[in-house]
PDB file of C-alpha atoms in Angstrom:
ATOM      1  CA  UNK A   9     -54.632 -59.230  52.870  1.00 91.00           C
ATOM      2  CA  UNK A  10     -51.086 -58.924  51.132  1.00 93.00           C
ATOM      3  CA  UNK A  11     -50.981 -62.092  51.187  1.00 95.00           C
ATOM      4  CA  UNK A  12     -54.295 -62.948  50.057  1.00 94.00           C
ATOM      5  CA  UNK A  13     -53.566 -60.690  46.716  1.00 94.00           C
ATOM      6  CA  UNK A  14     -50.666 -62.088  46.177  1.00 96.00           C
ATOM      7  CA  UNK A  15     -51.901 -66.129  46.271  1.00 97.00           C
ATOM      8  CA  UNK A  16     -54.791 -64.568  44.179  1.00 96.00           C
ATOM      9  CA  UNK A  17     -52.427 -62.774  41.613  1.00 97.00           C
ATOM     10  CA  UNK A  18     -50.598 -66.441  40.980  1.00 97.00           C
ATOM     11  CA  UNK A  19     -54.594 -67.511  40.273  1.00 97.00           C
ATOM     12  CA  UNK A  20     -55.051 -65.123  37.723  1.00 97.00           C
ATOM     13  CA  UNK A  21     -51.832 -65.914  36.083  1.00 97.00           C
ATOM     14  CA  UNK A  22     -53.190 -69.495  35.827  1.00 97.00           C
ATOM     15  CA  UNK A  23     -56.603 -68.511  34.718  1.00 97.00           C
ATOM     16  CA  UNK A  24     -54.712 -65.873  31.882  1.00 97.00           C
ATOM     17  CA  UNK A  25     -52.642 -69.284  30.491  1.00 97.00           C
ATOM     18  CA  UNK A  26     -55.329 -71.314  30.753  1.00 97.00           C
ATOM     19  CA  UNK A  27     -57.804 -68.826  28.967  1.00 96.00           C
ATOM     20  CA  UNK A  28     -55.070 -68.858  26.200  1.00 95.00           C
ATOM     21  CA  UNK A  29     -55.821 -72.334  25.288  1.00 96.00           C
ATOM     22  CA  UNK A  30     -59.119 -72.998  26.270  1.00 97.00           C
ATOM     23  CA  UNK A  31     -63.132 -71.153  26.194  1.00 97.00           C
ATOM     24  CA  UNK A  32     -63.928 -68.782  29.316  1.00 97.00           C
ATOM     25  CA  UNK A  33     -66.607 -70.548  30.289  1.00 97.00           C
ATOM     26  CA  UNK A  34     -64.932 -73.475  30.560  1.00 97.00           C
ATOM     27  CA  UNK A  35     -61.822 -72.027  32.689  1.00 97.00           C
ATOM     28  CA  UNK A  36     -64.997 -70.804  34.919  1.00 97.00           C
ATOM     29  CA  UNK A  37     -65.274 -74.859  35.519  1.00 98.00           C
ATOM     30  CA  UNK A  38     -62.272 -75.357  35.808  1.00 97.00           C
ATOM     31  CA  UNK A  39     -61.470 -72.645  39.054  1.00 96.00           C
ATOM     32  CA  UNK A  40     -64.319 -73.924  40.178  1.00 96.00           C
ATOM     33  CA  UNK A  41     -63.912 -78.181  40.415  1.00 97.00           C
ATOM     34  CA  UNK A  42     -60.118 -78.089  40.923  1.00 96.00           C
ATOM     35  CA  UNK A  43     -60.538 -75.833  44.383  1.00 96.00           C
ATOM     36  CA  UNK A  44     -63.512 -78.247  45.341  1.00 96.00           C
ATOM     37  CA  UNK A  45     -61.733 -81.153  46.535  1.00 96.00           C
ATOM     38  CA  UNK A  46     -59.256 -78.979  48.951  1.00 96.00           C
ATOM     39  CA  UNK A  47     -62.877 -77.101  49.823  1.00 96.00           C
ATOM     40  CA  UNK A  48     -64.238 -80.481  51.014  1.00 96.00           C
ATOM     41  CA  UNK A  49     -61.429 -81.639  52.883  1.00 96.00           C
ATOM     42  CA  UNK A  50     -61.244 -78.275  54.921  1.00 95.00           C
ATOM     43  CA  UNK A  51     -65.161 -78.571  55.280  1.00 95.00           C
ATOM     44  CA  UNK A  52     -64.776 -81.987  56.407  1.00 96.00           C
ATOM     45  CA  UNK A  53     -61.760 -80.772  58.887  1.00 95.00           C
ATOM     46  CA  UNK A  54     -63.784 -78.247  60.319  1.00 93.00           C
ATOM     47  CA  UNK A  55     -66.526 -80.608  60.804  1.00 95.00           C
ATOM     48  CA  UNK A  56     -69.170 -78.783  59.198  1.00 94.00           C
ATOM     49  CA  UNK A  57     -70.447 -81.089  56.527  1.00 95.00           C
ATOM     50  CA  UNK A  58     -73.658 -81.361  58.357  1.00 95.00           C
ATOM     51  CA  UNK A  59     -74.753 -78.028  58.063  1.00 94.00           C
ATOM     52  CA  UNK A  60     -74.040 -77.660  54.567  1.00 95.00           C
ATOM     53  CA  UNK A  61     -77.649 -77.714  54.060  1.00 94.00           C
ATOM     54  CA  UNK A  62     -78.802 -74.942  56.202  1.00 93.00           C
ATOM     55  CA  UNK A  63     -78.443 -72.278  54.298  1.00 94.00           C
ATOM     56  CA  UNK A  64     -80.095 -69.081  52.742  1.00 94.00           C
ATOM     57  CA  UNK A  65     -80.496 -71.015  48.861  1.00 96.00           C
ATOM     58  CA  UNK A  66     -81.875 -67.784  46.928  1.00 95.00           C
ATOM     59  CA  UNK A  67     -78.852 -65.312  48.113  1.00 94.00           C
ATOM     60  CA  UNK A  68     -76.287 -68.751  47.535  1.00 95.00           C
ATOM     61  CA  UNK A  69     -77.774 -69.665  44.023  1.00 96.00           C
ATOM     62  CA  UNK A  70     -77.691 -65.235  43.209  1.00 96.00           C
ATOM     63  CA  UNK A  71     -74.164 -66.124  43.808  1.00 95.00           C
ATOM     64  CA  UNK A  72     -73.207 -68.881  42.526  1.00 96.00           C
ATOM     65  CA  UNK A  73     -74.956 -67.270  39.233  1.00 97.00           C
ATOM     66  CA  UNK A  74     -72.772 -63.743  39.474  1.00 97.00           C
ATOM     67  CA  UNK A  75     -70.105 -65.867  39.937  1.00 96.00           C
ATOM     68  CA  UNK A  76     -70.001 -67.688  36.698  1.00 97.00           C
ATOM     69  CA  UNK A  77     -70.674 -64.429  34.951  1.00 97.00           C
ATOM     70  CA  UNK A  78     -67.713 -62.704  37.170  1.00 97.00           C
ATOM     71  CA  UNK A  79     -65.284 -65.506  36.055  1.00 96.00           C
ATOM     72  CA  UNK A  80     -66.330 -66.431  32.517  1.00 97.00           C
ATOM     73  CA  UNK A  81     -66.063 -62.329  31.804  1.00 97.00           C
ATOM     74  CA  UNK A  82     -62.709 -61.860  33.618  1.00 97.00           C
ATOM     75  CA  UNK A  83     -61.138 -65.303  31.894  1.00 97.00           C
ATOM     76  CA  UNK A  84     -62.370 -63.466  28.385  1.00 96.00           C
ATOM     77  CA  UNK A  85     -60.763 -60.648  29.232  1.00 96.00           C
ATOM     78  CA  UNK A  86     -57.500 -62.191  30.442  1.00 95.00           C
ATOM     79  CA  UNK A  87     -57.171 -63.495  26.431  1.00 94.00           C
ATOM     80  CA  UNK A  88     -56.119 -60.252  25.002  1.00 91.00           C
ATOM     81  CA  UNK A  89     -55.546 -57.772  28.383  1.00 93.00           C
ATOM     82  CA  UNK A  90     -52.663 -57.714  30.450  1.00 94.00           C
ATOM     83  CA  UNK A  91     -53.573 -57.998  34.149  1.00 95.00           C
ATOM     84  CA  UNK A  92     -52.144 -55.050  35.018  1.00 94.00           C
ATOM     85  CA  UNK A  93     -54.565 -53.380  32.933  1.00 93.00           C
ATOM     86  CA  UNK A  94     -57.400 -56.002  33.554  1.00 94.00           C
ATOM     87  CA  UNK A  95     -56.551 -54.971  37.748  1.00 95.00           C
ATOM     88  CA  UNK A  96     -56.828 -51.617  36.817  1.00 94.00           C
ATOM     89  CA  UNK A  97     -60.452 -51.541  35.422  1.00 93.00           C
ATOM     90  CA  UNK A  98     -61.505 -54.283  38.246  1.00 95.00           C
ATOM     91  CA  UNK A  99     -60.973 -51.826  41.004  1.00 94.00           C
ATOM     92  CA  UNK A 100     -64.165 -50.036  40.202  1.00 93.00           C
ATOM     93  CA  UNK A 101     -65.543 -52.702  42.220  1.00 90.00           C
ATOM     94  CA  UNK A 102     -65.581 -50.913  45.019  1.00 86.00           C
ATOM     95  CA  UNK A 103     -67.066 -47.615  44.066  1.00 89.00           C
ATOM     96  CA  UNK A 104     -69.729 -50.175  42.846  1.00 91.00           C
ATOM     97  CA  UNK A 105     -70.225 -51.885  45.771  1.00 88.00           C
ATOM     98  CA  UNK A 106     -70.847 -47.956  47.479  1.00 86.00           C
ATOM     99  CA  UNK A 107     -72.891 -47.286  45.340  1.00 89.00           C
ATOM    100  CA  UNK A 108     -75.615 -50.300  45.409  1.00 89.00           C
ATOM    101  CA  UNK A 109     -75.254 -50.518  49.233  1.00 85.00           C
ATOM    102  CA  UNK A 110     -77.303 -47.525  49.171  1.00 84.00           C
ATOM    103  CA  UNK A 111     -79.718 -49.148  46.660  1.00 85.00           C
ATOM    104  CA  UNK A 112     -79.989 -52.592  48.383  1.00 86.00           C
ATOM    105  CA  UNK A 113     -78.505 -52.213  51.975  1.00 80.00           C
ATOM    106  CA  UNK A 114     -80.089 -48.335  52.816  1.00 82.00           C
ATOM    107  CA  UNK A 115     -76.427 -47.070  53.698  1.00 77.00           C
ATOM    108  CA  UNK A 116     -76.188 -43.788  54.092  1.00 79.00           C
ATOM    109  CA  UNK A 117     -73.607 -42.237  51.413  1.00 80.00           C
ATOM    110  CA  UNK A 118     -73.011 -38.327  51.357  1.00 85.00           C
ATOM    111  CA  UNK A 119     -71.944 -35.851  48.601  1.00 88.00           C
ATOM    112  CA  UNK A 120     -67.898 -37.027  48.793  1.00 90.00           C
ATOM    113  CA  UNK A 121     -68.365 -40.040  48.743  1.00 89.00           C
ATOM    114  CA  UNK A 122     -71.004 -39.899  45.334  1.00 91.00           C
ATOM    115  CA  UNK A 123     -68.094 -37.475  44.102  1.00 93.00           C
ATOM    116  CA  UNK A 124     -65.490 -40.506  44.806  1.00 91.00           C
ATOM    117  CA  UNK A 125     -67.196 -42.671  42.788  1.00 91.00           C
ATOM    118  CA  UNK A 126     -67.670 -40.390  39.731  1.00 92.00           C
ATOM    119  CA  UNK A 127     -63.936 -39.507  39.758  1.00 94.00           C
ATOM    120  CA  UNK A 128     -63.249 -43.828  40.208  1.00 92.00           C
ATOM    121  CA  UNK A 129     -65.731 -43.665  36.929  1.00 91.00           C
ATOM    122  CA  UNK A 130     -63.589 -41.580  35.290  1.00 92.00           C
ATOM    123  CA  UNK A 131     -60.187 -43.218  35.785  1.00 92.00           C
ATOM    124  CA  UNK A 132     -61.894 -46.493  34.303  1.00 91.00           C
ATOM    125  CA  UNK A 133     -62.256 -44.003  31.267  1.00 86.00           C
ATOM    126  CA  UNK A 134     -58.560 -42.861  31.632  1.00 88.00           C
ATOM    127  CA  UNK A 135     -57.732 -46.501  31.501  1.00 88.00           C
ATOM    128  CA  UNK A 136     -60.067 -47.763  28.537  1.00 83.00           C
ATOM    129  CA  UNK A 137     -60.465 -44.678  26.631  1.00 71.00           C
ATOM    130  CA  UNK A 138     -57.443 -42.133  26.236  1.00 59.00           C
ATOM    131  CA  UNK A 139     -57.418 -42.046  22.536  1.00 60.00           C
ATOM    132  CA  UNK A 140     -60.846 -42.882  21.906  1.00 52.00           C
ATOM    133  CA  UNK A 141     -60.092 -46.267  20.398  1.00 50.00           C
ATOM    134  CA  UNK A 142     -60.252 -49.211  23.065  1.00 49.00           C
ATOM    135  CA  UNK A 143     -63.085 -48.184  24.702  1.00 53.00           C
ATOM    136  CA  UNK A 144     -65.700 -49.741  22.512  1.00 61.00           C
ATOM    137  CA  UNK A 145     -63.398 -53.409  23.187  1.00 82.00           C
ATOM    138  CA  UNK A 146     -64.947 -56.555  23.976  1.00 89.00           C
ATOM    139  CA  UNK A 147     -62.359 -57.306  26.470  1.00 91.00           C
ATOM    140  CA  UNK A 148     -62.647 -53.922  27.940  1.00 90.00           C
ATOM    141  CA  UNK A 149     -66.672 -53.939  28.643  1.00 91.00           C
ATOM    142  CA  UNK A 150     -66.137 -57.642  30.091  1.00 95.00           C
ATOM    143  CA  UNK A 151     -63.709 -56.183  32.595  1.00 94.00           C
ATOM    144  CA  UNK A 152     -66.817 -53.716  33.262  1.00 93.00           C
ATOM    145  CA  UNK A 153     -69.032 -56.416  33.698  1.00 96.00           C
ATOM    146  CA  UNK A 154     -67.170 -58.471  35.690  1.00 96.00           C
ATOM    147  CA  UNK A 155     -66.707 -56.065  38.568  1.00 95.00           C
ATOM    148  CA  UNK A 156     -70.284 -55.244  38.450  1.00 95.00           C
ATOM    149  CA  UNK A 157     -70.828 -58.759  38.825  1.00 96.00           C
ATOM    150  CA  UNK A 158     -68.360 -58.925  42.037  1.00 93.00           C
ATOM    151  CA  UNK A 159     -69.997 -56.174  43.280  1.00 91.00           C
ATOM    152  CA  UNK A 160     -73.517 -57.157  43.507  1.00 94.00           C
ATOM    153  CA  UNK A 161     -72.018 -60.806  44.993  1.00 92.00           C
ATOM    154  CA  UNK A 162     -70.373 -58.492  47.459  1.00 88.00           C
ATOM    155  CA  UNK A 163     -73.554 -56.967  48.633  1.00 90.00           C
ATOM    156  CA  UNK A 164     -75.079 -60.456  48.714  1.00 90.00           C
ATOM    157  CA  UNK A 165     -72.501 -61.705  50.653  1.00 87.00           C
ATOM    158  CA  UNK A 166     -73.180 -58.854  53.163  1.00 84.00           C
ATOM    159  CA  UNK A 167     -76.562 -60.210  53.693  1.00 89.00           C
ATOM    160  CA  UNK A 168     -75.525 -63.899  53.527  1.00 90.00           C
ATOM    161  CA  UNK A 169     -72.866 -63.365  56.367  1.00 86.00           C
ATOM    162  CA  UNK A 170     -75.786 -63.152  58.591  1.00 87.00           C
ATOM    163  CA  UNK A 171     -77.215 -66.005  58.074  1.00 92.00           C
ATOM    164  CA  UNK A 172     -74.846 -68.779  56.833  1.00 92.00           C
ATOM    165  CA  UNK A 173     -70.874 -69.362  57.650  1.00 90.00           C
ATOM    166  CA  UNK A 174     -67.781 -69.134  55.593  1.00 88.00           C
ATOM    167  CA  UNK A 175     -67.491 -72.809  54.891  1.00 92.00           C
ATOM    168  CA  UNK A 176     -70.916 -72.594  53.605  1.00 93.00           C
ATOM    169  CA  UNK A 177     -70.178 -69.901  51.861  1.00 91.00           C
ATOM    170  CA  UNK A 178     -66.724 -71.223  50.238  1.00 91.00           C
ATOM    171  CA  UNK A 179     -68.092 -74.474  49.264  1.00 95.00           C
ATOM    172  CA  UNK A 180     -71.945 -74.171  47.787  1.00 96.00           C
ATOM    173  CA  UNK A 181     -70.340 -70.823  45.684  1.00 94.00           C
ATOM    174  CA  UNK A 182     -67.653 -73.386  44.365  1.00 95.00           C
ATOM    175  CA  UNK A 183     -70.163 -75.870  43.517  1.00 96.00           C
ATOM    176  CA  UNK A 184     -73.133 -73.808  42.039  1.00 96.00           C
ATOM    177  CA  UNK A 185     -70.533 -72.402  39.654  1.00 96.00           C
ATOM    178  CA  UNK A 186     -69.092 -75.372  38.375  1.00 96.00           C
ATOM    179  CA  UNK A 187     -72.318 -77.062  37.778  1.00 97.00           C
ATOM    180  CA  UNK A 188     -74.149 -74.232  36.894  1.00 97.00           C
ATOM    181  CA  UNK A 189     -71.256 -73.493  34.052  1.00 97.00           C
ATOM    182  CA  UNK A 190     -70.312 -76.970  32.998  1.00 97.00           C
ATOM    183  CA  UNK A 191     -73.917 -77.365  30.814  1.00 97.00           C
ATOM    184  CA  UNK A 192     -72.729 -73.977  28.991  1.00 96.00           C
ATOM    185  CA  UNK A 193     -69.167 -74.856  28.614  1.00 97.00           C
ATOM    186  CA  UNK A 194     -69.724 -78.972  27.736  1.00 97.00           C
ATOM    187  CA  UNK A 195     -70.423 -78.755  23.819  1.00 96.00           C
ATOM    188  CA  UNK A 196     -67.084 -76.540  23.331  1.00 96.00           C
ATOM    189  CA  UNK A 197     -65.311 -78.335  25.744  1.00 97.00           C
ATOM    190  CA  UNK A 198     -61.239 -78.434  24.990  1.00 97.00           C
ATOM    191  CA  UNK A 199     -59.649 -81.877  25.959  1.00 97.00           C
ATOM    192  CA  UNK A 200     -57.423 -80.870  28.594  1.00 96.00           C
ATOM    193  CA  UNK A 201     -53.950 -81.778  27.548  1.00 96.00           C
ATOM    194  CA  UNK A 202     -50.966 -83.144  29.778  1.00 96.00           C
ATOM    195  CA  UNK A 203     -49.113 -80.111  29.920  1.00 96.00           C
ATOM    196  CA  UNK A 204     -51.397 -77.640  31.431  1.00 97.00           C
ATOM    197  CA  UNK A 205     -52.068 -79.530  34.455  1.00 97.00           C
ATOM    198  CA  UNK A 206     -49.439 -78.093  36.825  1.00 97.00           C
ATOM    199  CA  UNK A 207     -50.957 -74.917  35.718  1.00 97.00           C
ATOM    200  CA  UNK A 208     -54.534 -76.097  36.802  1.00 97.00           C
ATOM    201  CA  UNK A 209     -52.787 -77.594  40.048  1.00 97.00           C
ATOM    202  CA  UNK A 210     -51.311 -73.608  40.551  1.00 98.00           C
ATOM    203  CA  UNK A 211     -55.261 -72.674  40.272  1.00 97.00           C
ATOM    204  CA  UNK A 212     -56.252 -75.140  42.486  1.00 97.00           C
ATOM    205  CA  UNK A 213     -54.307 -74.442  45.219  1.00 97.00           C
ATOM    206  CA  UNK A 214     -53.997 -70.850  44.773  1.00 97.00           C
ATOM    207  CA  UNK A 215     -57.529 -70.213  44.625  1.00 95.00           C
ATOM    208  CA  UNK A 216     -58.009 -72.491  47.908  1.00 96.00           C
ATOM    209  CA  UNK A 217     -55.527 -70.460  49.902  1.00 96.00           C
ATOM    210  CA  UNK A 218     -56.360 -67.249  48.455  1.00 93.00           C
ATOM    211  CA  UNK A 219     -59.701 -67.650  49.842  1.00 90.00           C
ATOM    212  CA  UNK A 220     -58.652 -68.648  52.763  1.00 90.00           C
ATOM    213  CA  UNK A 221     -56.241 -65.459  53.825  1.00 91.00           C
ATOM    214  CA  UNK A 222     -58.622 -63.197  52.543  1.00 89.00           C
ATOM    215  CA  UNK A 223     -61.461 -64.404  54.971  1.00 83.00           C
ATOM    216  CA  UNK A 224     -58.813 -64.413  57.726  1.00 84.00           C
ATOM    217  CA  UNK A 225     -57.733 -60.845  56.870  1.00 84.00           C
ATOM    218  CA  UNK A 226     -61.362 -59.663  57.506  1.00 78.00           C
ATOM    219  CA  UNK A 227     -62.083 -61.388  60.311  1.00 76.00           C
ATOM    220  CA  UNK A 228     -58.855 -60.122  61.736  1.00 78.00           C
ATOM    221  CA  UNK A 229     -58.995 -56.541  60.984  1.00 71.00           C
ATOM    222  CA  UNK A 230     -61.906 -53.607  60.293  1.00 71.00           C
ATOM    223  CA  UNK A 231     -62.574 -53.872  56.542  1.00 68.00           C
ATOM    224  CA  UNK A 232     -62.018 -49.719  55.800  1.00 66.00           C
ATOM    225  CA  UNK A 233     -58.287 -50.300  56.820  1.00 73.00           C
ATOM    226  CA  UNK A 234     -57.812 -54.234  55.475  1.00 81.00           C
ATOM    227  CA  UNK A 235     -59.638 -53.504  52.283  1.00 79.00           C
ATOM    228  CA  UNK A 236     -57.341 -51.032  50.409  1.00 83.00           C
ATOM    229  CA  UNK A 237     -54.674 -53.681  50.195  1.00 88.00           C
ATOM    230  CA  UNK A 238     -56.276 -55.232  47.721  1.00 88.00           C
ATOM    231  CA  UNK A 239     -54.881 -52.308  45.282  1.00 92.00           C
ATOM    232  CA  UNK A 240     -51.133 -54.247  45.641  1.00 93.00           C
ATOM    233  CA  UNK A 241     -52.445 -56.513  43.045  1.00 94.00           C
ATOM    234  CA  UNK A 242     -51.451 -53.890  40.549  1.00 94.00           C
ATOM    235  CA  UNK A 243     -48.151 -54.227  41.548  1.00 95.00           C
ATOM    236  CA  UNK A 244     -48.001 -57.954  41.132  1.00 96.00           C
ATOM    237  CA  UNK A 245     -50.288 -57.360  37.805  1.00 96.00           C
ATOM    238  CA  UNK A 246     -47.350 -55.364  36.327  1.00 95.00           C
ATOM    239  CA  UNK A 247     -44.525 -57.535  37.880  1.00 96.00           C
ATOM    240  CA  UNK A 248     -45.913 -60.753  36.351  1.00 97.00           C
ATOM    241  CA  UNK A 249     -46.975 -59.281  33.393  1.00 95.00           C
ATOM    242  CA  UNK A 250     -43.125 -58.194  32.704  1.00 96.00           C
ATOM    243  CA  UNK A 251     -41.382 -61.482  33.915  1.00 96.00           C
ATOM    244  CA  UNK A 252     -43.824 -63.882  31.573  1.00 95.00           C
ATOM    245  CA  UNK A 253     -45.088 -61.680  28.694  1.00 94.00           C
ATOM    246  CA  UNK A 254     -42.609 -58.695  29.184  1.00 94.00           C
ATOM    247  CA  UNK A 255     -45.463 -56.066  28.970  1.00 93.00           C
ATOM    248  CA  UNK A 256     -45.449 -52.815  31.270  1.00 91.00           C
ATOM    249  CA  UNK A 257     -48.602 -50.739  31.538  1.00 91.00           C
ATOM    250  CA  UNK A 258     -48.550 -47.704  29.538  1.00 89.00           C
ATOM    251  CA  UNK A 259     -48.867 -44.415  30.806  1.00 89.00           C
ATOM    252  CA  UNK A 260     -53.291 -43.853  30.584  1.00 89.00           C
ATOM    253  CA  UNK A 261     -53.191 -47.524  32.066  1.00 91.00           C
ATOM    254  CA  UNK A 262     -50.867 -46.307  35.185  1.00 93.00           C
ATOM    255  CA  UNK A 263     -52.780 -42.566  35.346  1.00 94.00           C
ATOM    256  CA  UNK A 264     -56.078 -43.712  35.444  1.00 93.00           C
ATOM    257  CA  UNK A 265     -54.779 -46.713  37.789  1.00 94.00           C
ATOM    258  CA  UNK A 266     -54.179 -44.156  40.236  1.00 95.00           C
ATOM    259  CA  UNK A 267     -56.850 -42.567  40.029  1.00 95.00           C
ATOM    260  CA  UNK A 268     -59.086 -45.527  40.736  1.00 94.00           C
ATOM    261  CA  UNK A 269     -56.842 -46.814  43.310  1.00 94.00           C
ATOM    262  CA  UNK A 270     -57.571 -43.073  45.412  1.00 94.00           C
ATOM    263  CA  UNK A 271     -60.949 -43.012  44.894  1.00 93.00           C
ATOM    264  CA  UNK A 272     -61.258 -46.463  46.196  1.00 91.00           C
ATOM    265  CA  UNK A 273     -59.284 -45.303  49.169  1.00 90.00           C
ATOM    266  CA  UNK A 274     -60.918 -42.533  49.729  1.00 90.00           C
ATOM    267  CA  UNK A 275     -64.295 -44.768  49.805  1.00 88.00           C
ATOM    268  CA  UNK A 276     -63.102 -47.080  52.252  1.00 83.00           C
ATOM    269  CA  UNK A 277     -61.825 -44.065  54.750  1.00 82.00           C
ATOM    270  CA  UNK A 278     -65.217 -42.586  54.316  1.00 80.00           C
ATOM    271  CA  UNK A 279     -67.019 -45.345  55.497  1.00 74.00           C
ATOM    272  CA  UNK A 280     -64.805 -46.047  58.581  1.00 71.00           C
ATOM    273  CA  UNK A 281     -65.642 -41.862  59.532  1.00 70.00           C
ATOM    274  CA  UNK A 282     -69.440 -42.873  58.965  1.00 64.00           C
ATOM    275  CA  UNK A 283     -69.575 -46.186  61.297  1.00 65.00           C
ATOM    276  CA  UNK A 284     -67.612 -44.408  63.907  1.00 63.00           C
ATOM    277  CA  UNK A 285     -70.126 -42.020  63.819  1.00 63.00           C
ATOM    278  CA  UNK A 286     -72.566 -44.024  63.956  1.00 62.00           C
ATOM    279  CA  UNK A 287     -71.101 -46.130  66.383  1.00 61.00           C
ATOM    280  CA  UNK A 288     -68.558 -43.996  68.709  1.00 60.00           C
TER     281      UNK A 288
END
């Protein structure tokens, strides 16, 4: 899992230049076709092609449709926020995802756990609204919205794992968000010029292998104890944001950070108590 936030740190740096230069929607297309062709080739290794077909298509196109929304919100974002800041304000995802597994999935969730996910509420406050004056930002809300987005494709994915396999998985979401975002992004379309593509190699291949160790790390391990290593992508946030813009995170960004970062700790403990409860 480290290693999977760390690949998927360098893919956010690429998708921050990138989003510099050129709409979000169409950086959505472009994380999506430039991971395809090493998709395919794994596929095709794996010798799967010919069940690409059987799968569950209203859960894969719900995905493939949070997806583009996830990506085009967090590339808008990435113009004007620092990641460390934009990481900070993502990790609500997880107090999210609680939260509509009781909606959708029927998980039990008790008082502390309801509690947890006020207080992760309130550190996405800390982080957007300490003065009173960035709260209301564009960028901001689209951080909002993107985690909500990753959340409900979490909880979809839940249900999908049941039914269709990772390779499924990793290639129809790839697809259904490039095609579904290239009609939206084709009439402001940015000719891509000659220096940005070892940048949109970086995305390529990061994304690829970022997807990659992550699905290994929970297969490998129970995801309660795997899962809060995603928070050391704050600590890449702030390292790359320093070596290429040389920005740190002030101090509400850092507070309500932590504050997040516990809360989404404290969820993922919780729920390894309940299932061995459930399940001693």
């Amino acid at each position: 899992m480290v290693t999977a936030v760390a690949i998927f740190s360098v893919m956010d740096t690429a998708m921050k230049l990138l989003a510099a230069r050129y709409p979000a929607m169409q950086v959505t297309v472009l994380r999506s076709f430039s991971s395809l062709p090493l998709v395919c080739a794994w596929v095709g290794y794996r010798g799967k092609f010919p069940t690409l077909l059987r799968v569950h298509w209203r859960l894969q196109l719900l995905r493939g449709a949070l997806g583009i929304g996830m990506l085009t919100m967090f590339a808008y974002a990435l113009q004007s926020m620092p990641l460390a800041e934009t990481y900070s304000v993502f990790f609500i995802a997880p107090a999210l995802i609680t939260a509509l597994s009781v909606l959708v999935l029927k998980e039990r969730v008790d008082g502390m756990q309801w509690l947890a996910i006020v207080v992760g509420l309130v550190g996405v406050l800390v982080v957007l609204r300490p003065e009173g004056t960035s709260f209301i930002s564009v960028a901001g809300l689209a951080v909002l919205g993107s985690a909500a987005c990753y959340a409900v494709s979490a909880i979809a994915s839940r249900i999908l794992s049941r039914t269709d396999t990772n390779e499924q998985i990793m290639f129809w979401i790839l697809v259904m968000m490039g095609c579904g975002a290239l009609p939206l992004a084709w009439s402001g379309w940015v000719p891509l010029r000659l220096e940005d593509w070892p940048v949109l190699a970086t995305l390529a291949v990061s994304g690829f292998l970022g997807q990659l160790a992550i699905t290994r790390a929970f297969s490998m391990g129970k995801a309660s104890v795997v899962a809060p290593f995603e928070y050391t992508a704050l600590a890449w946030g702030v390292a790359i944001d320093w070596a290429l813009w040389n920005t740190l995170p002030d101090r509400w960004t850092v507070v309500g950070a932590t504050i997040i970062i516990a809360s989404g700790v404290y969820l993922a403990r919780r729920e390894a108590v309940h299932k061995e409860a459930e399940h001693p």
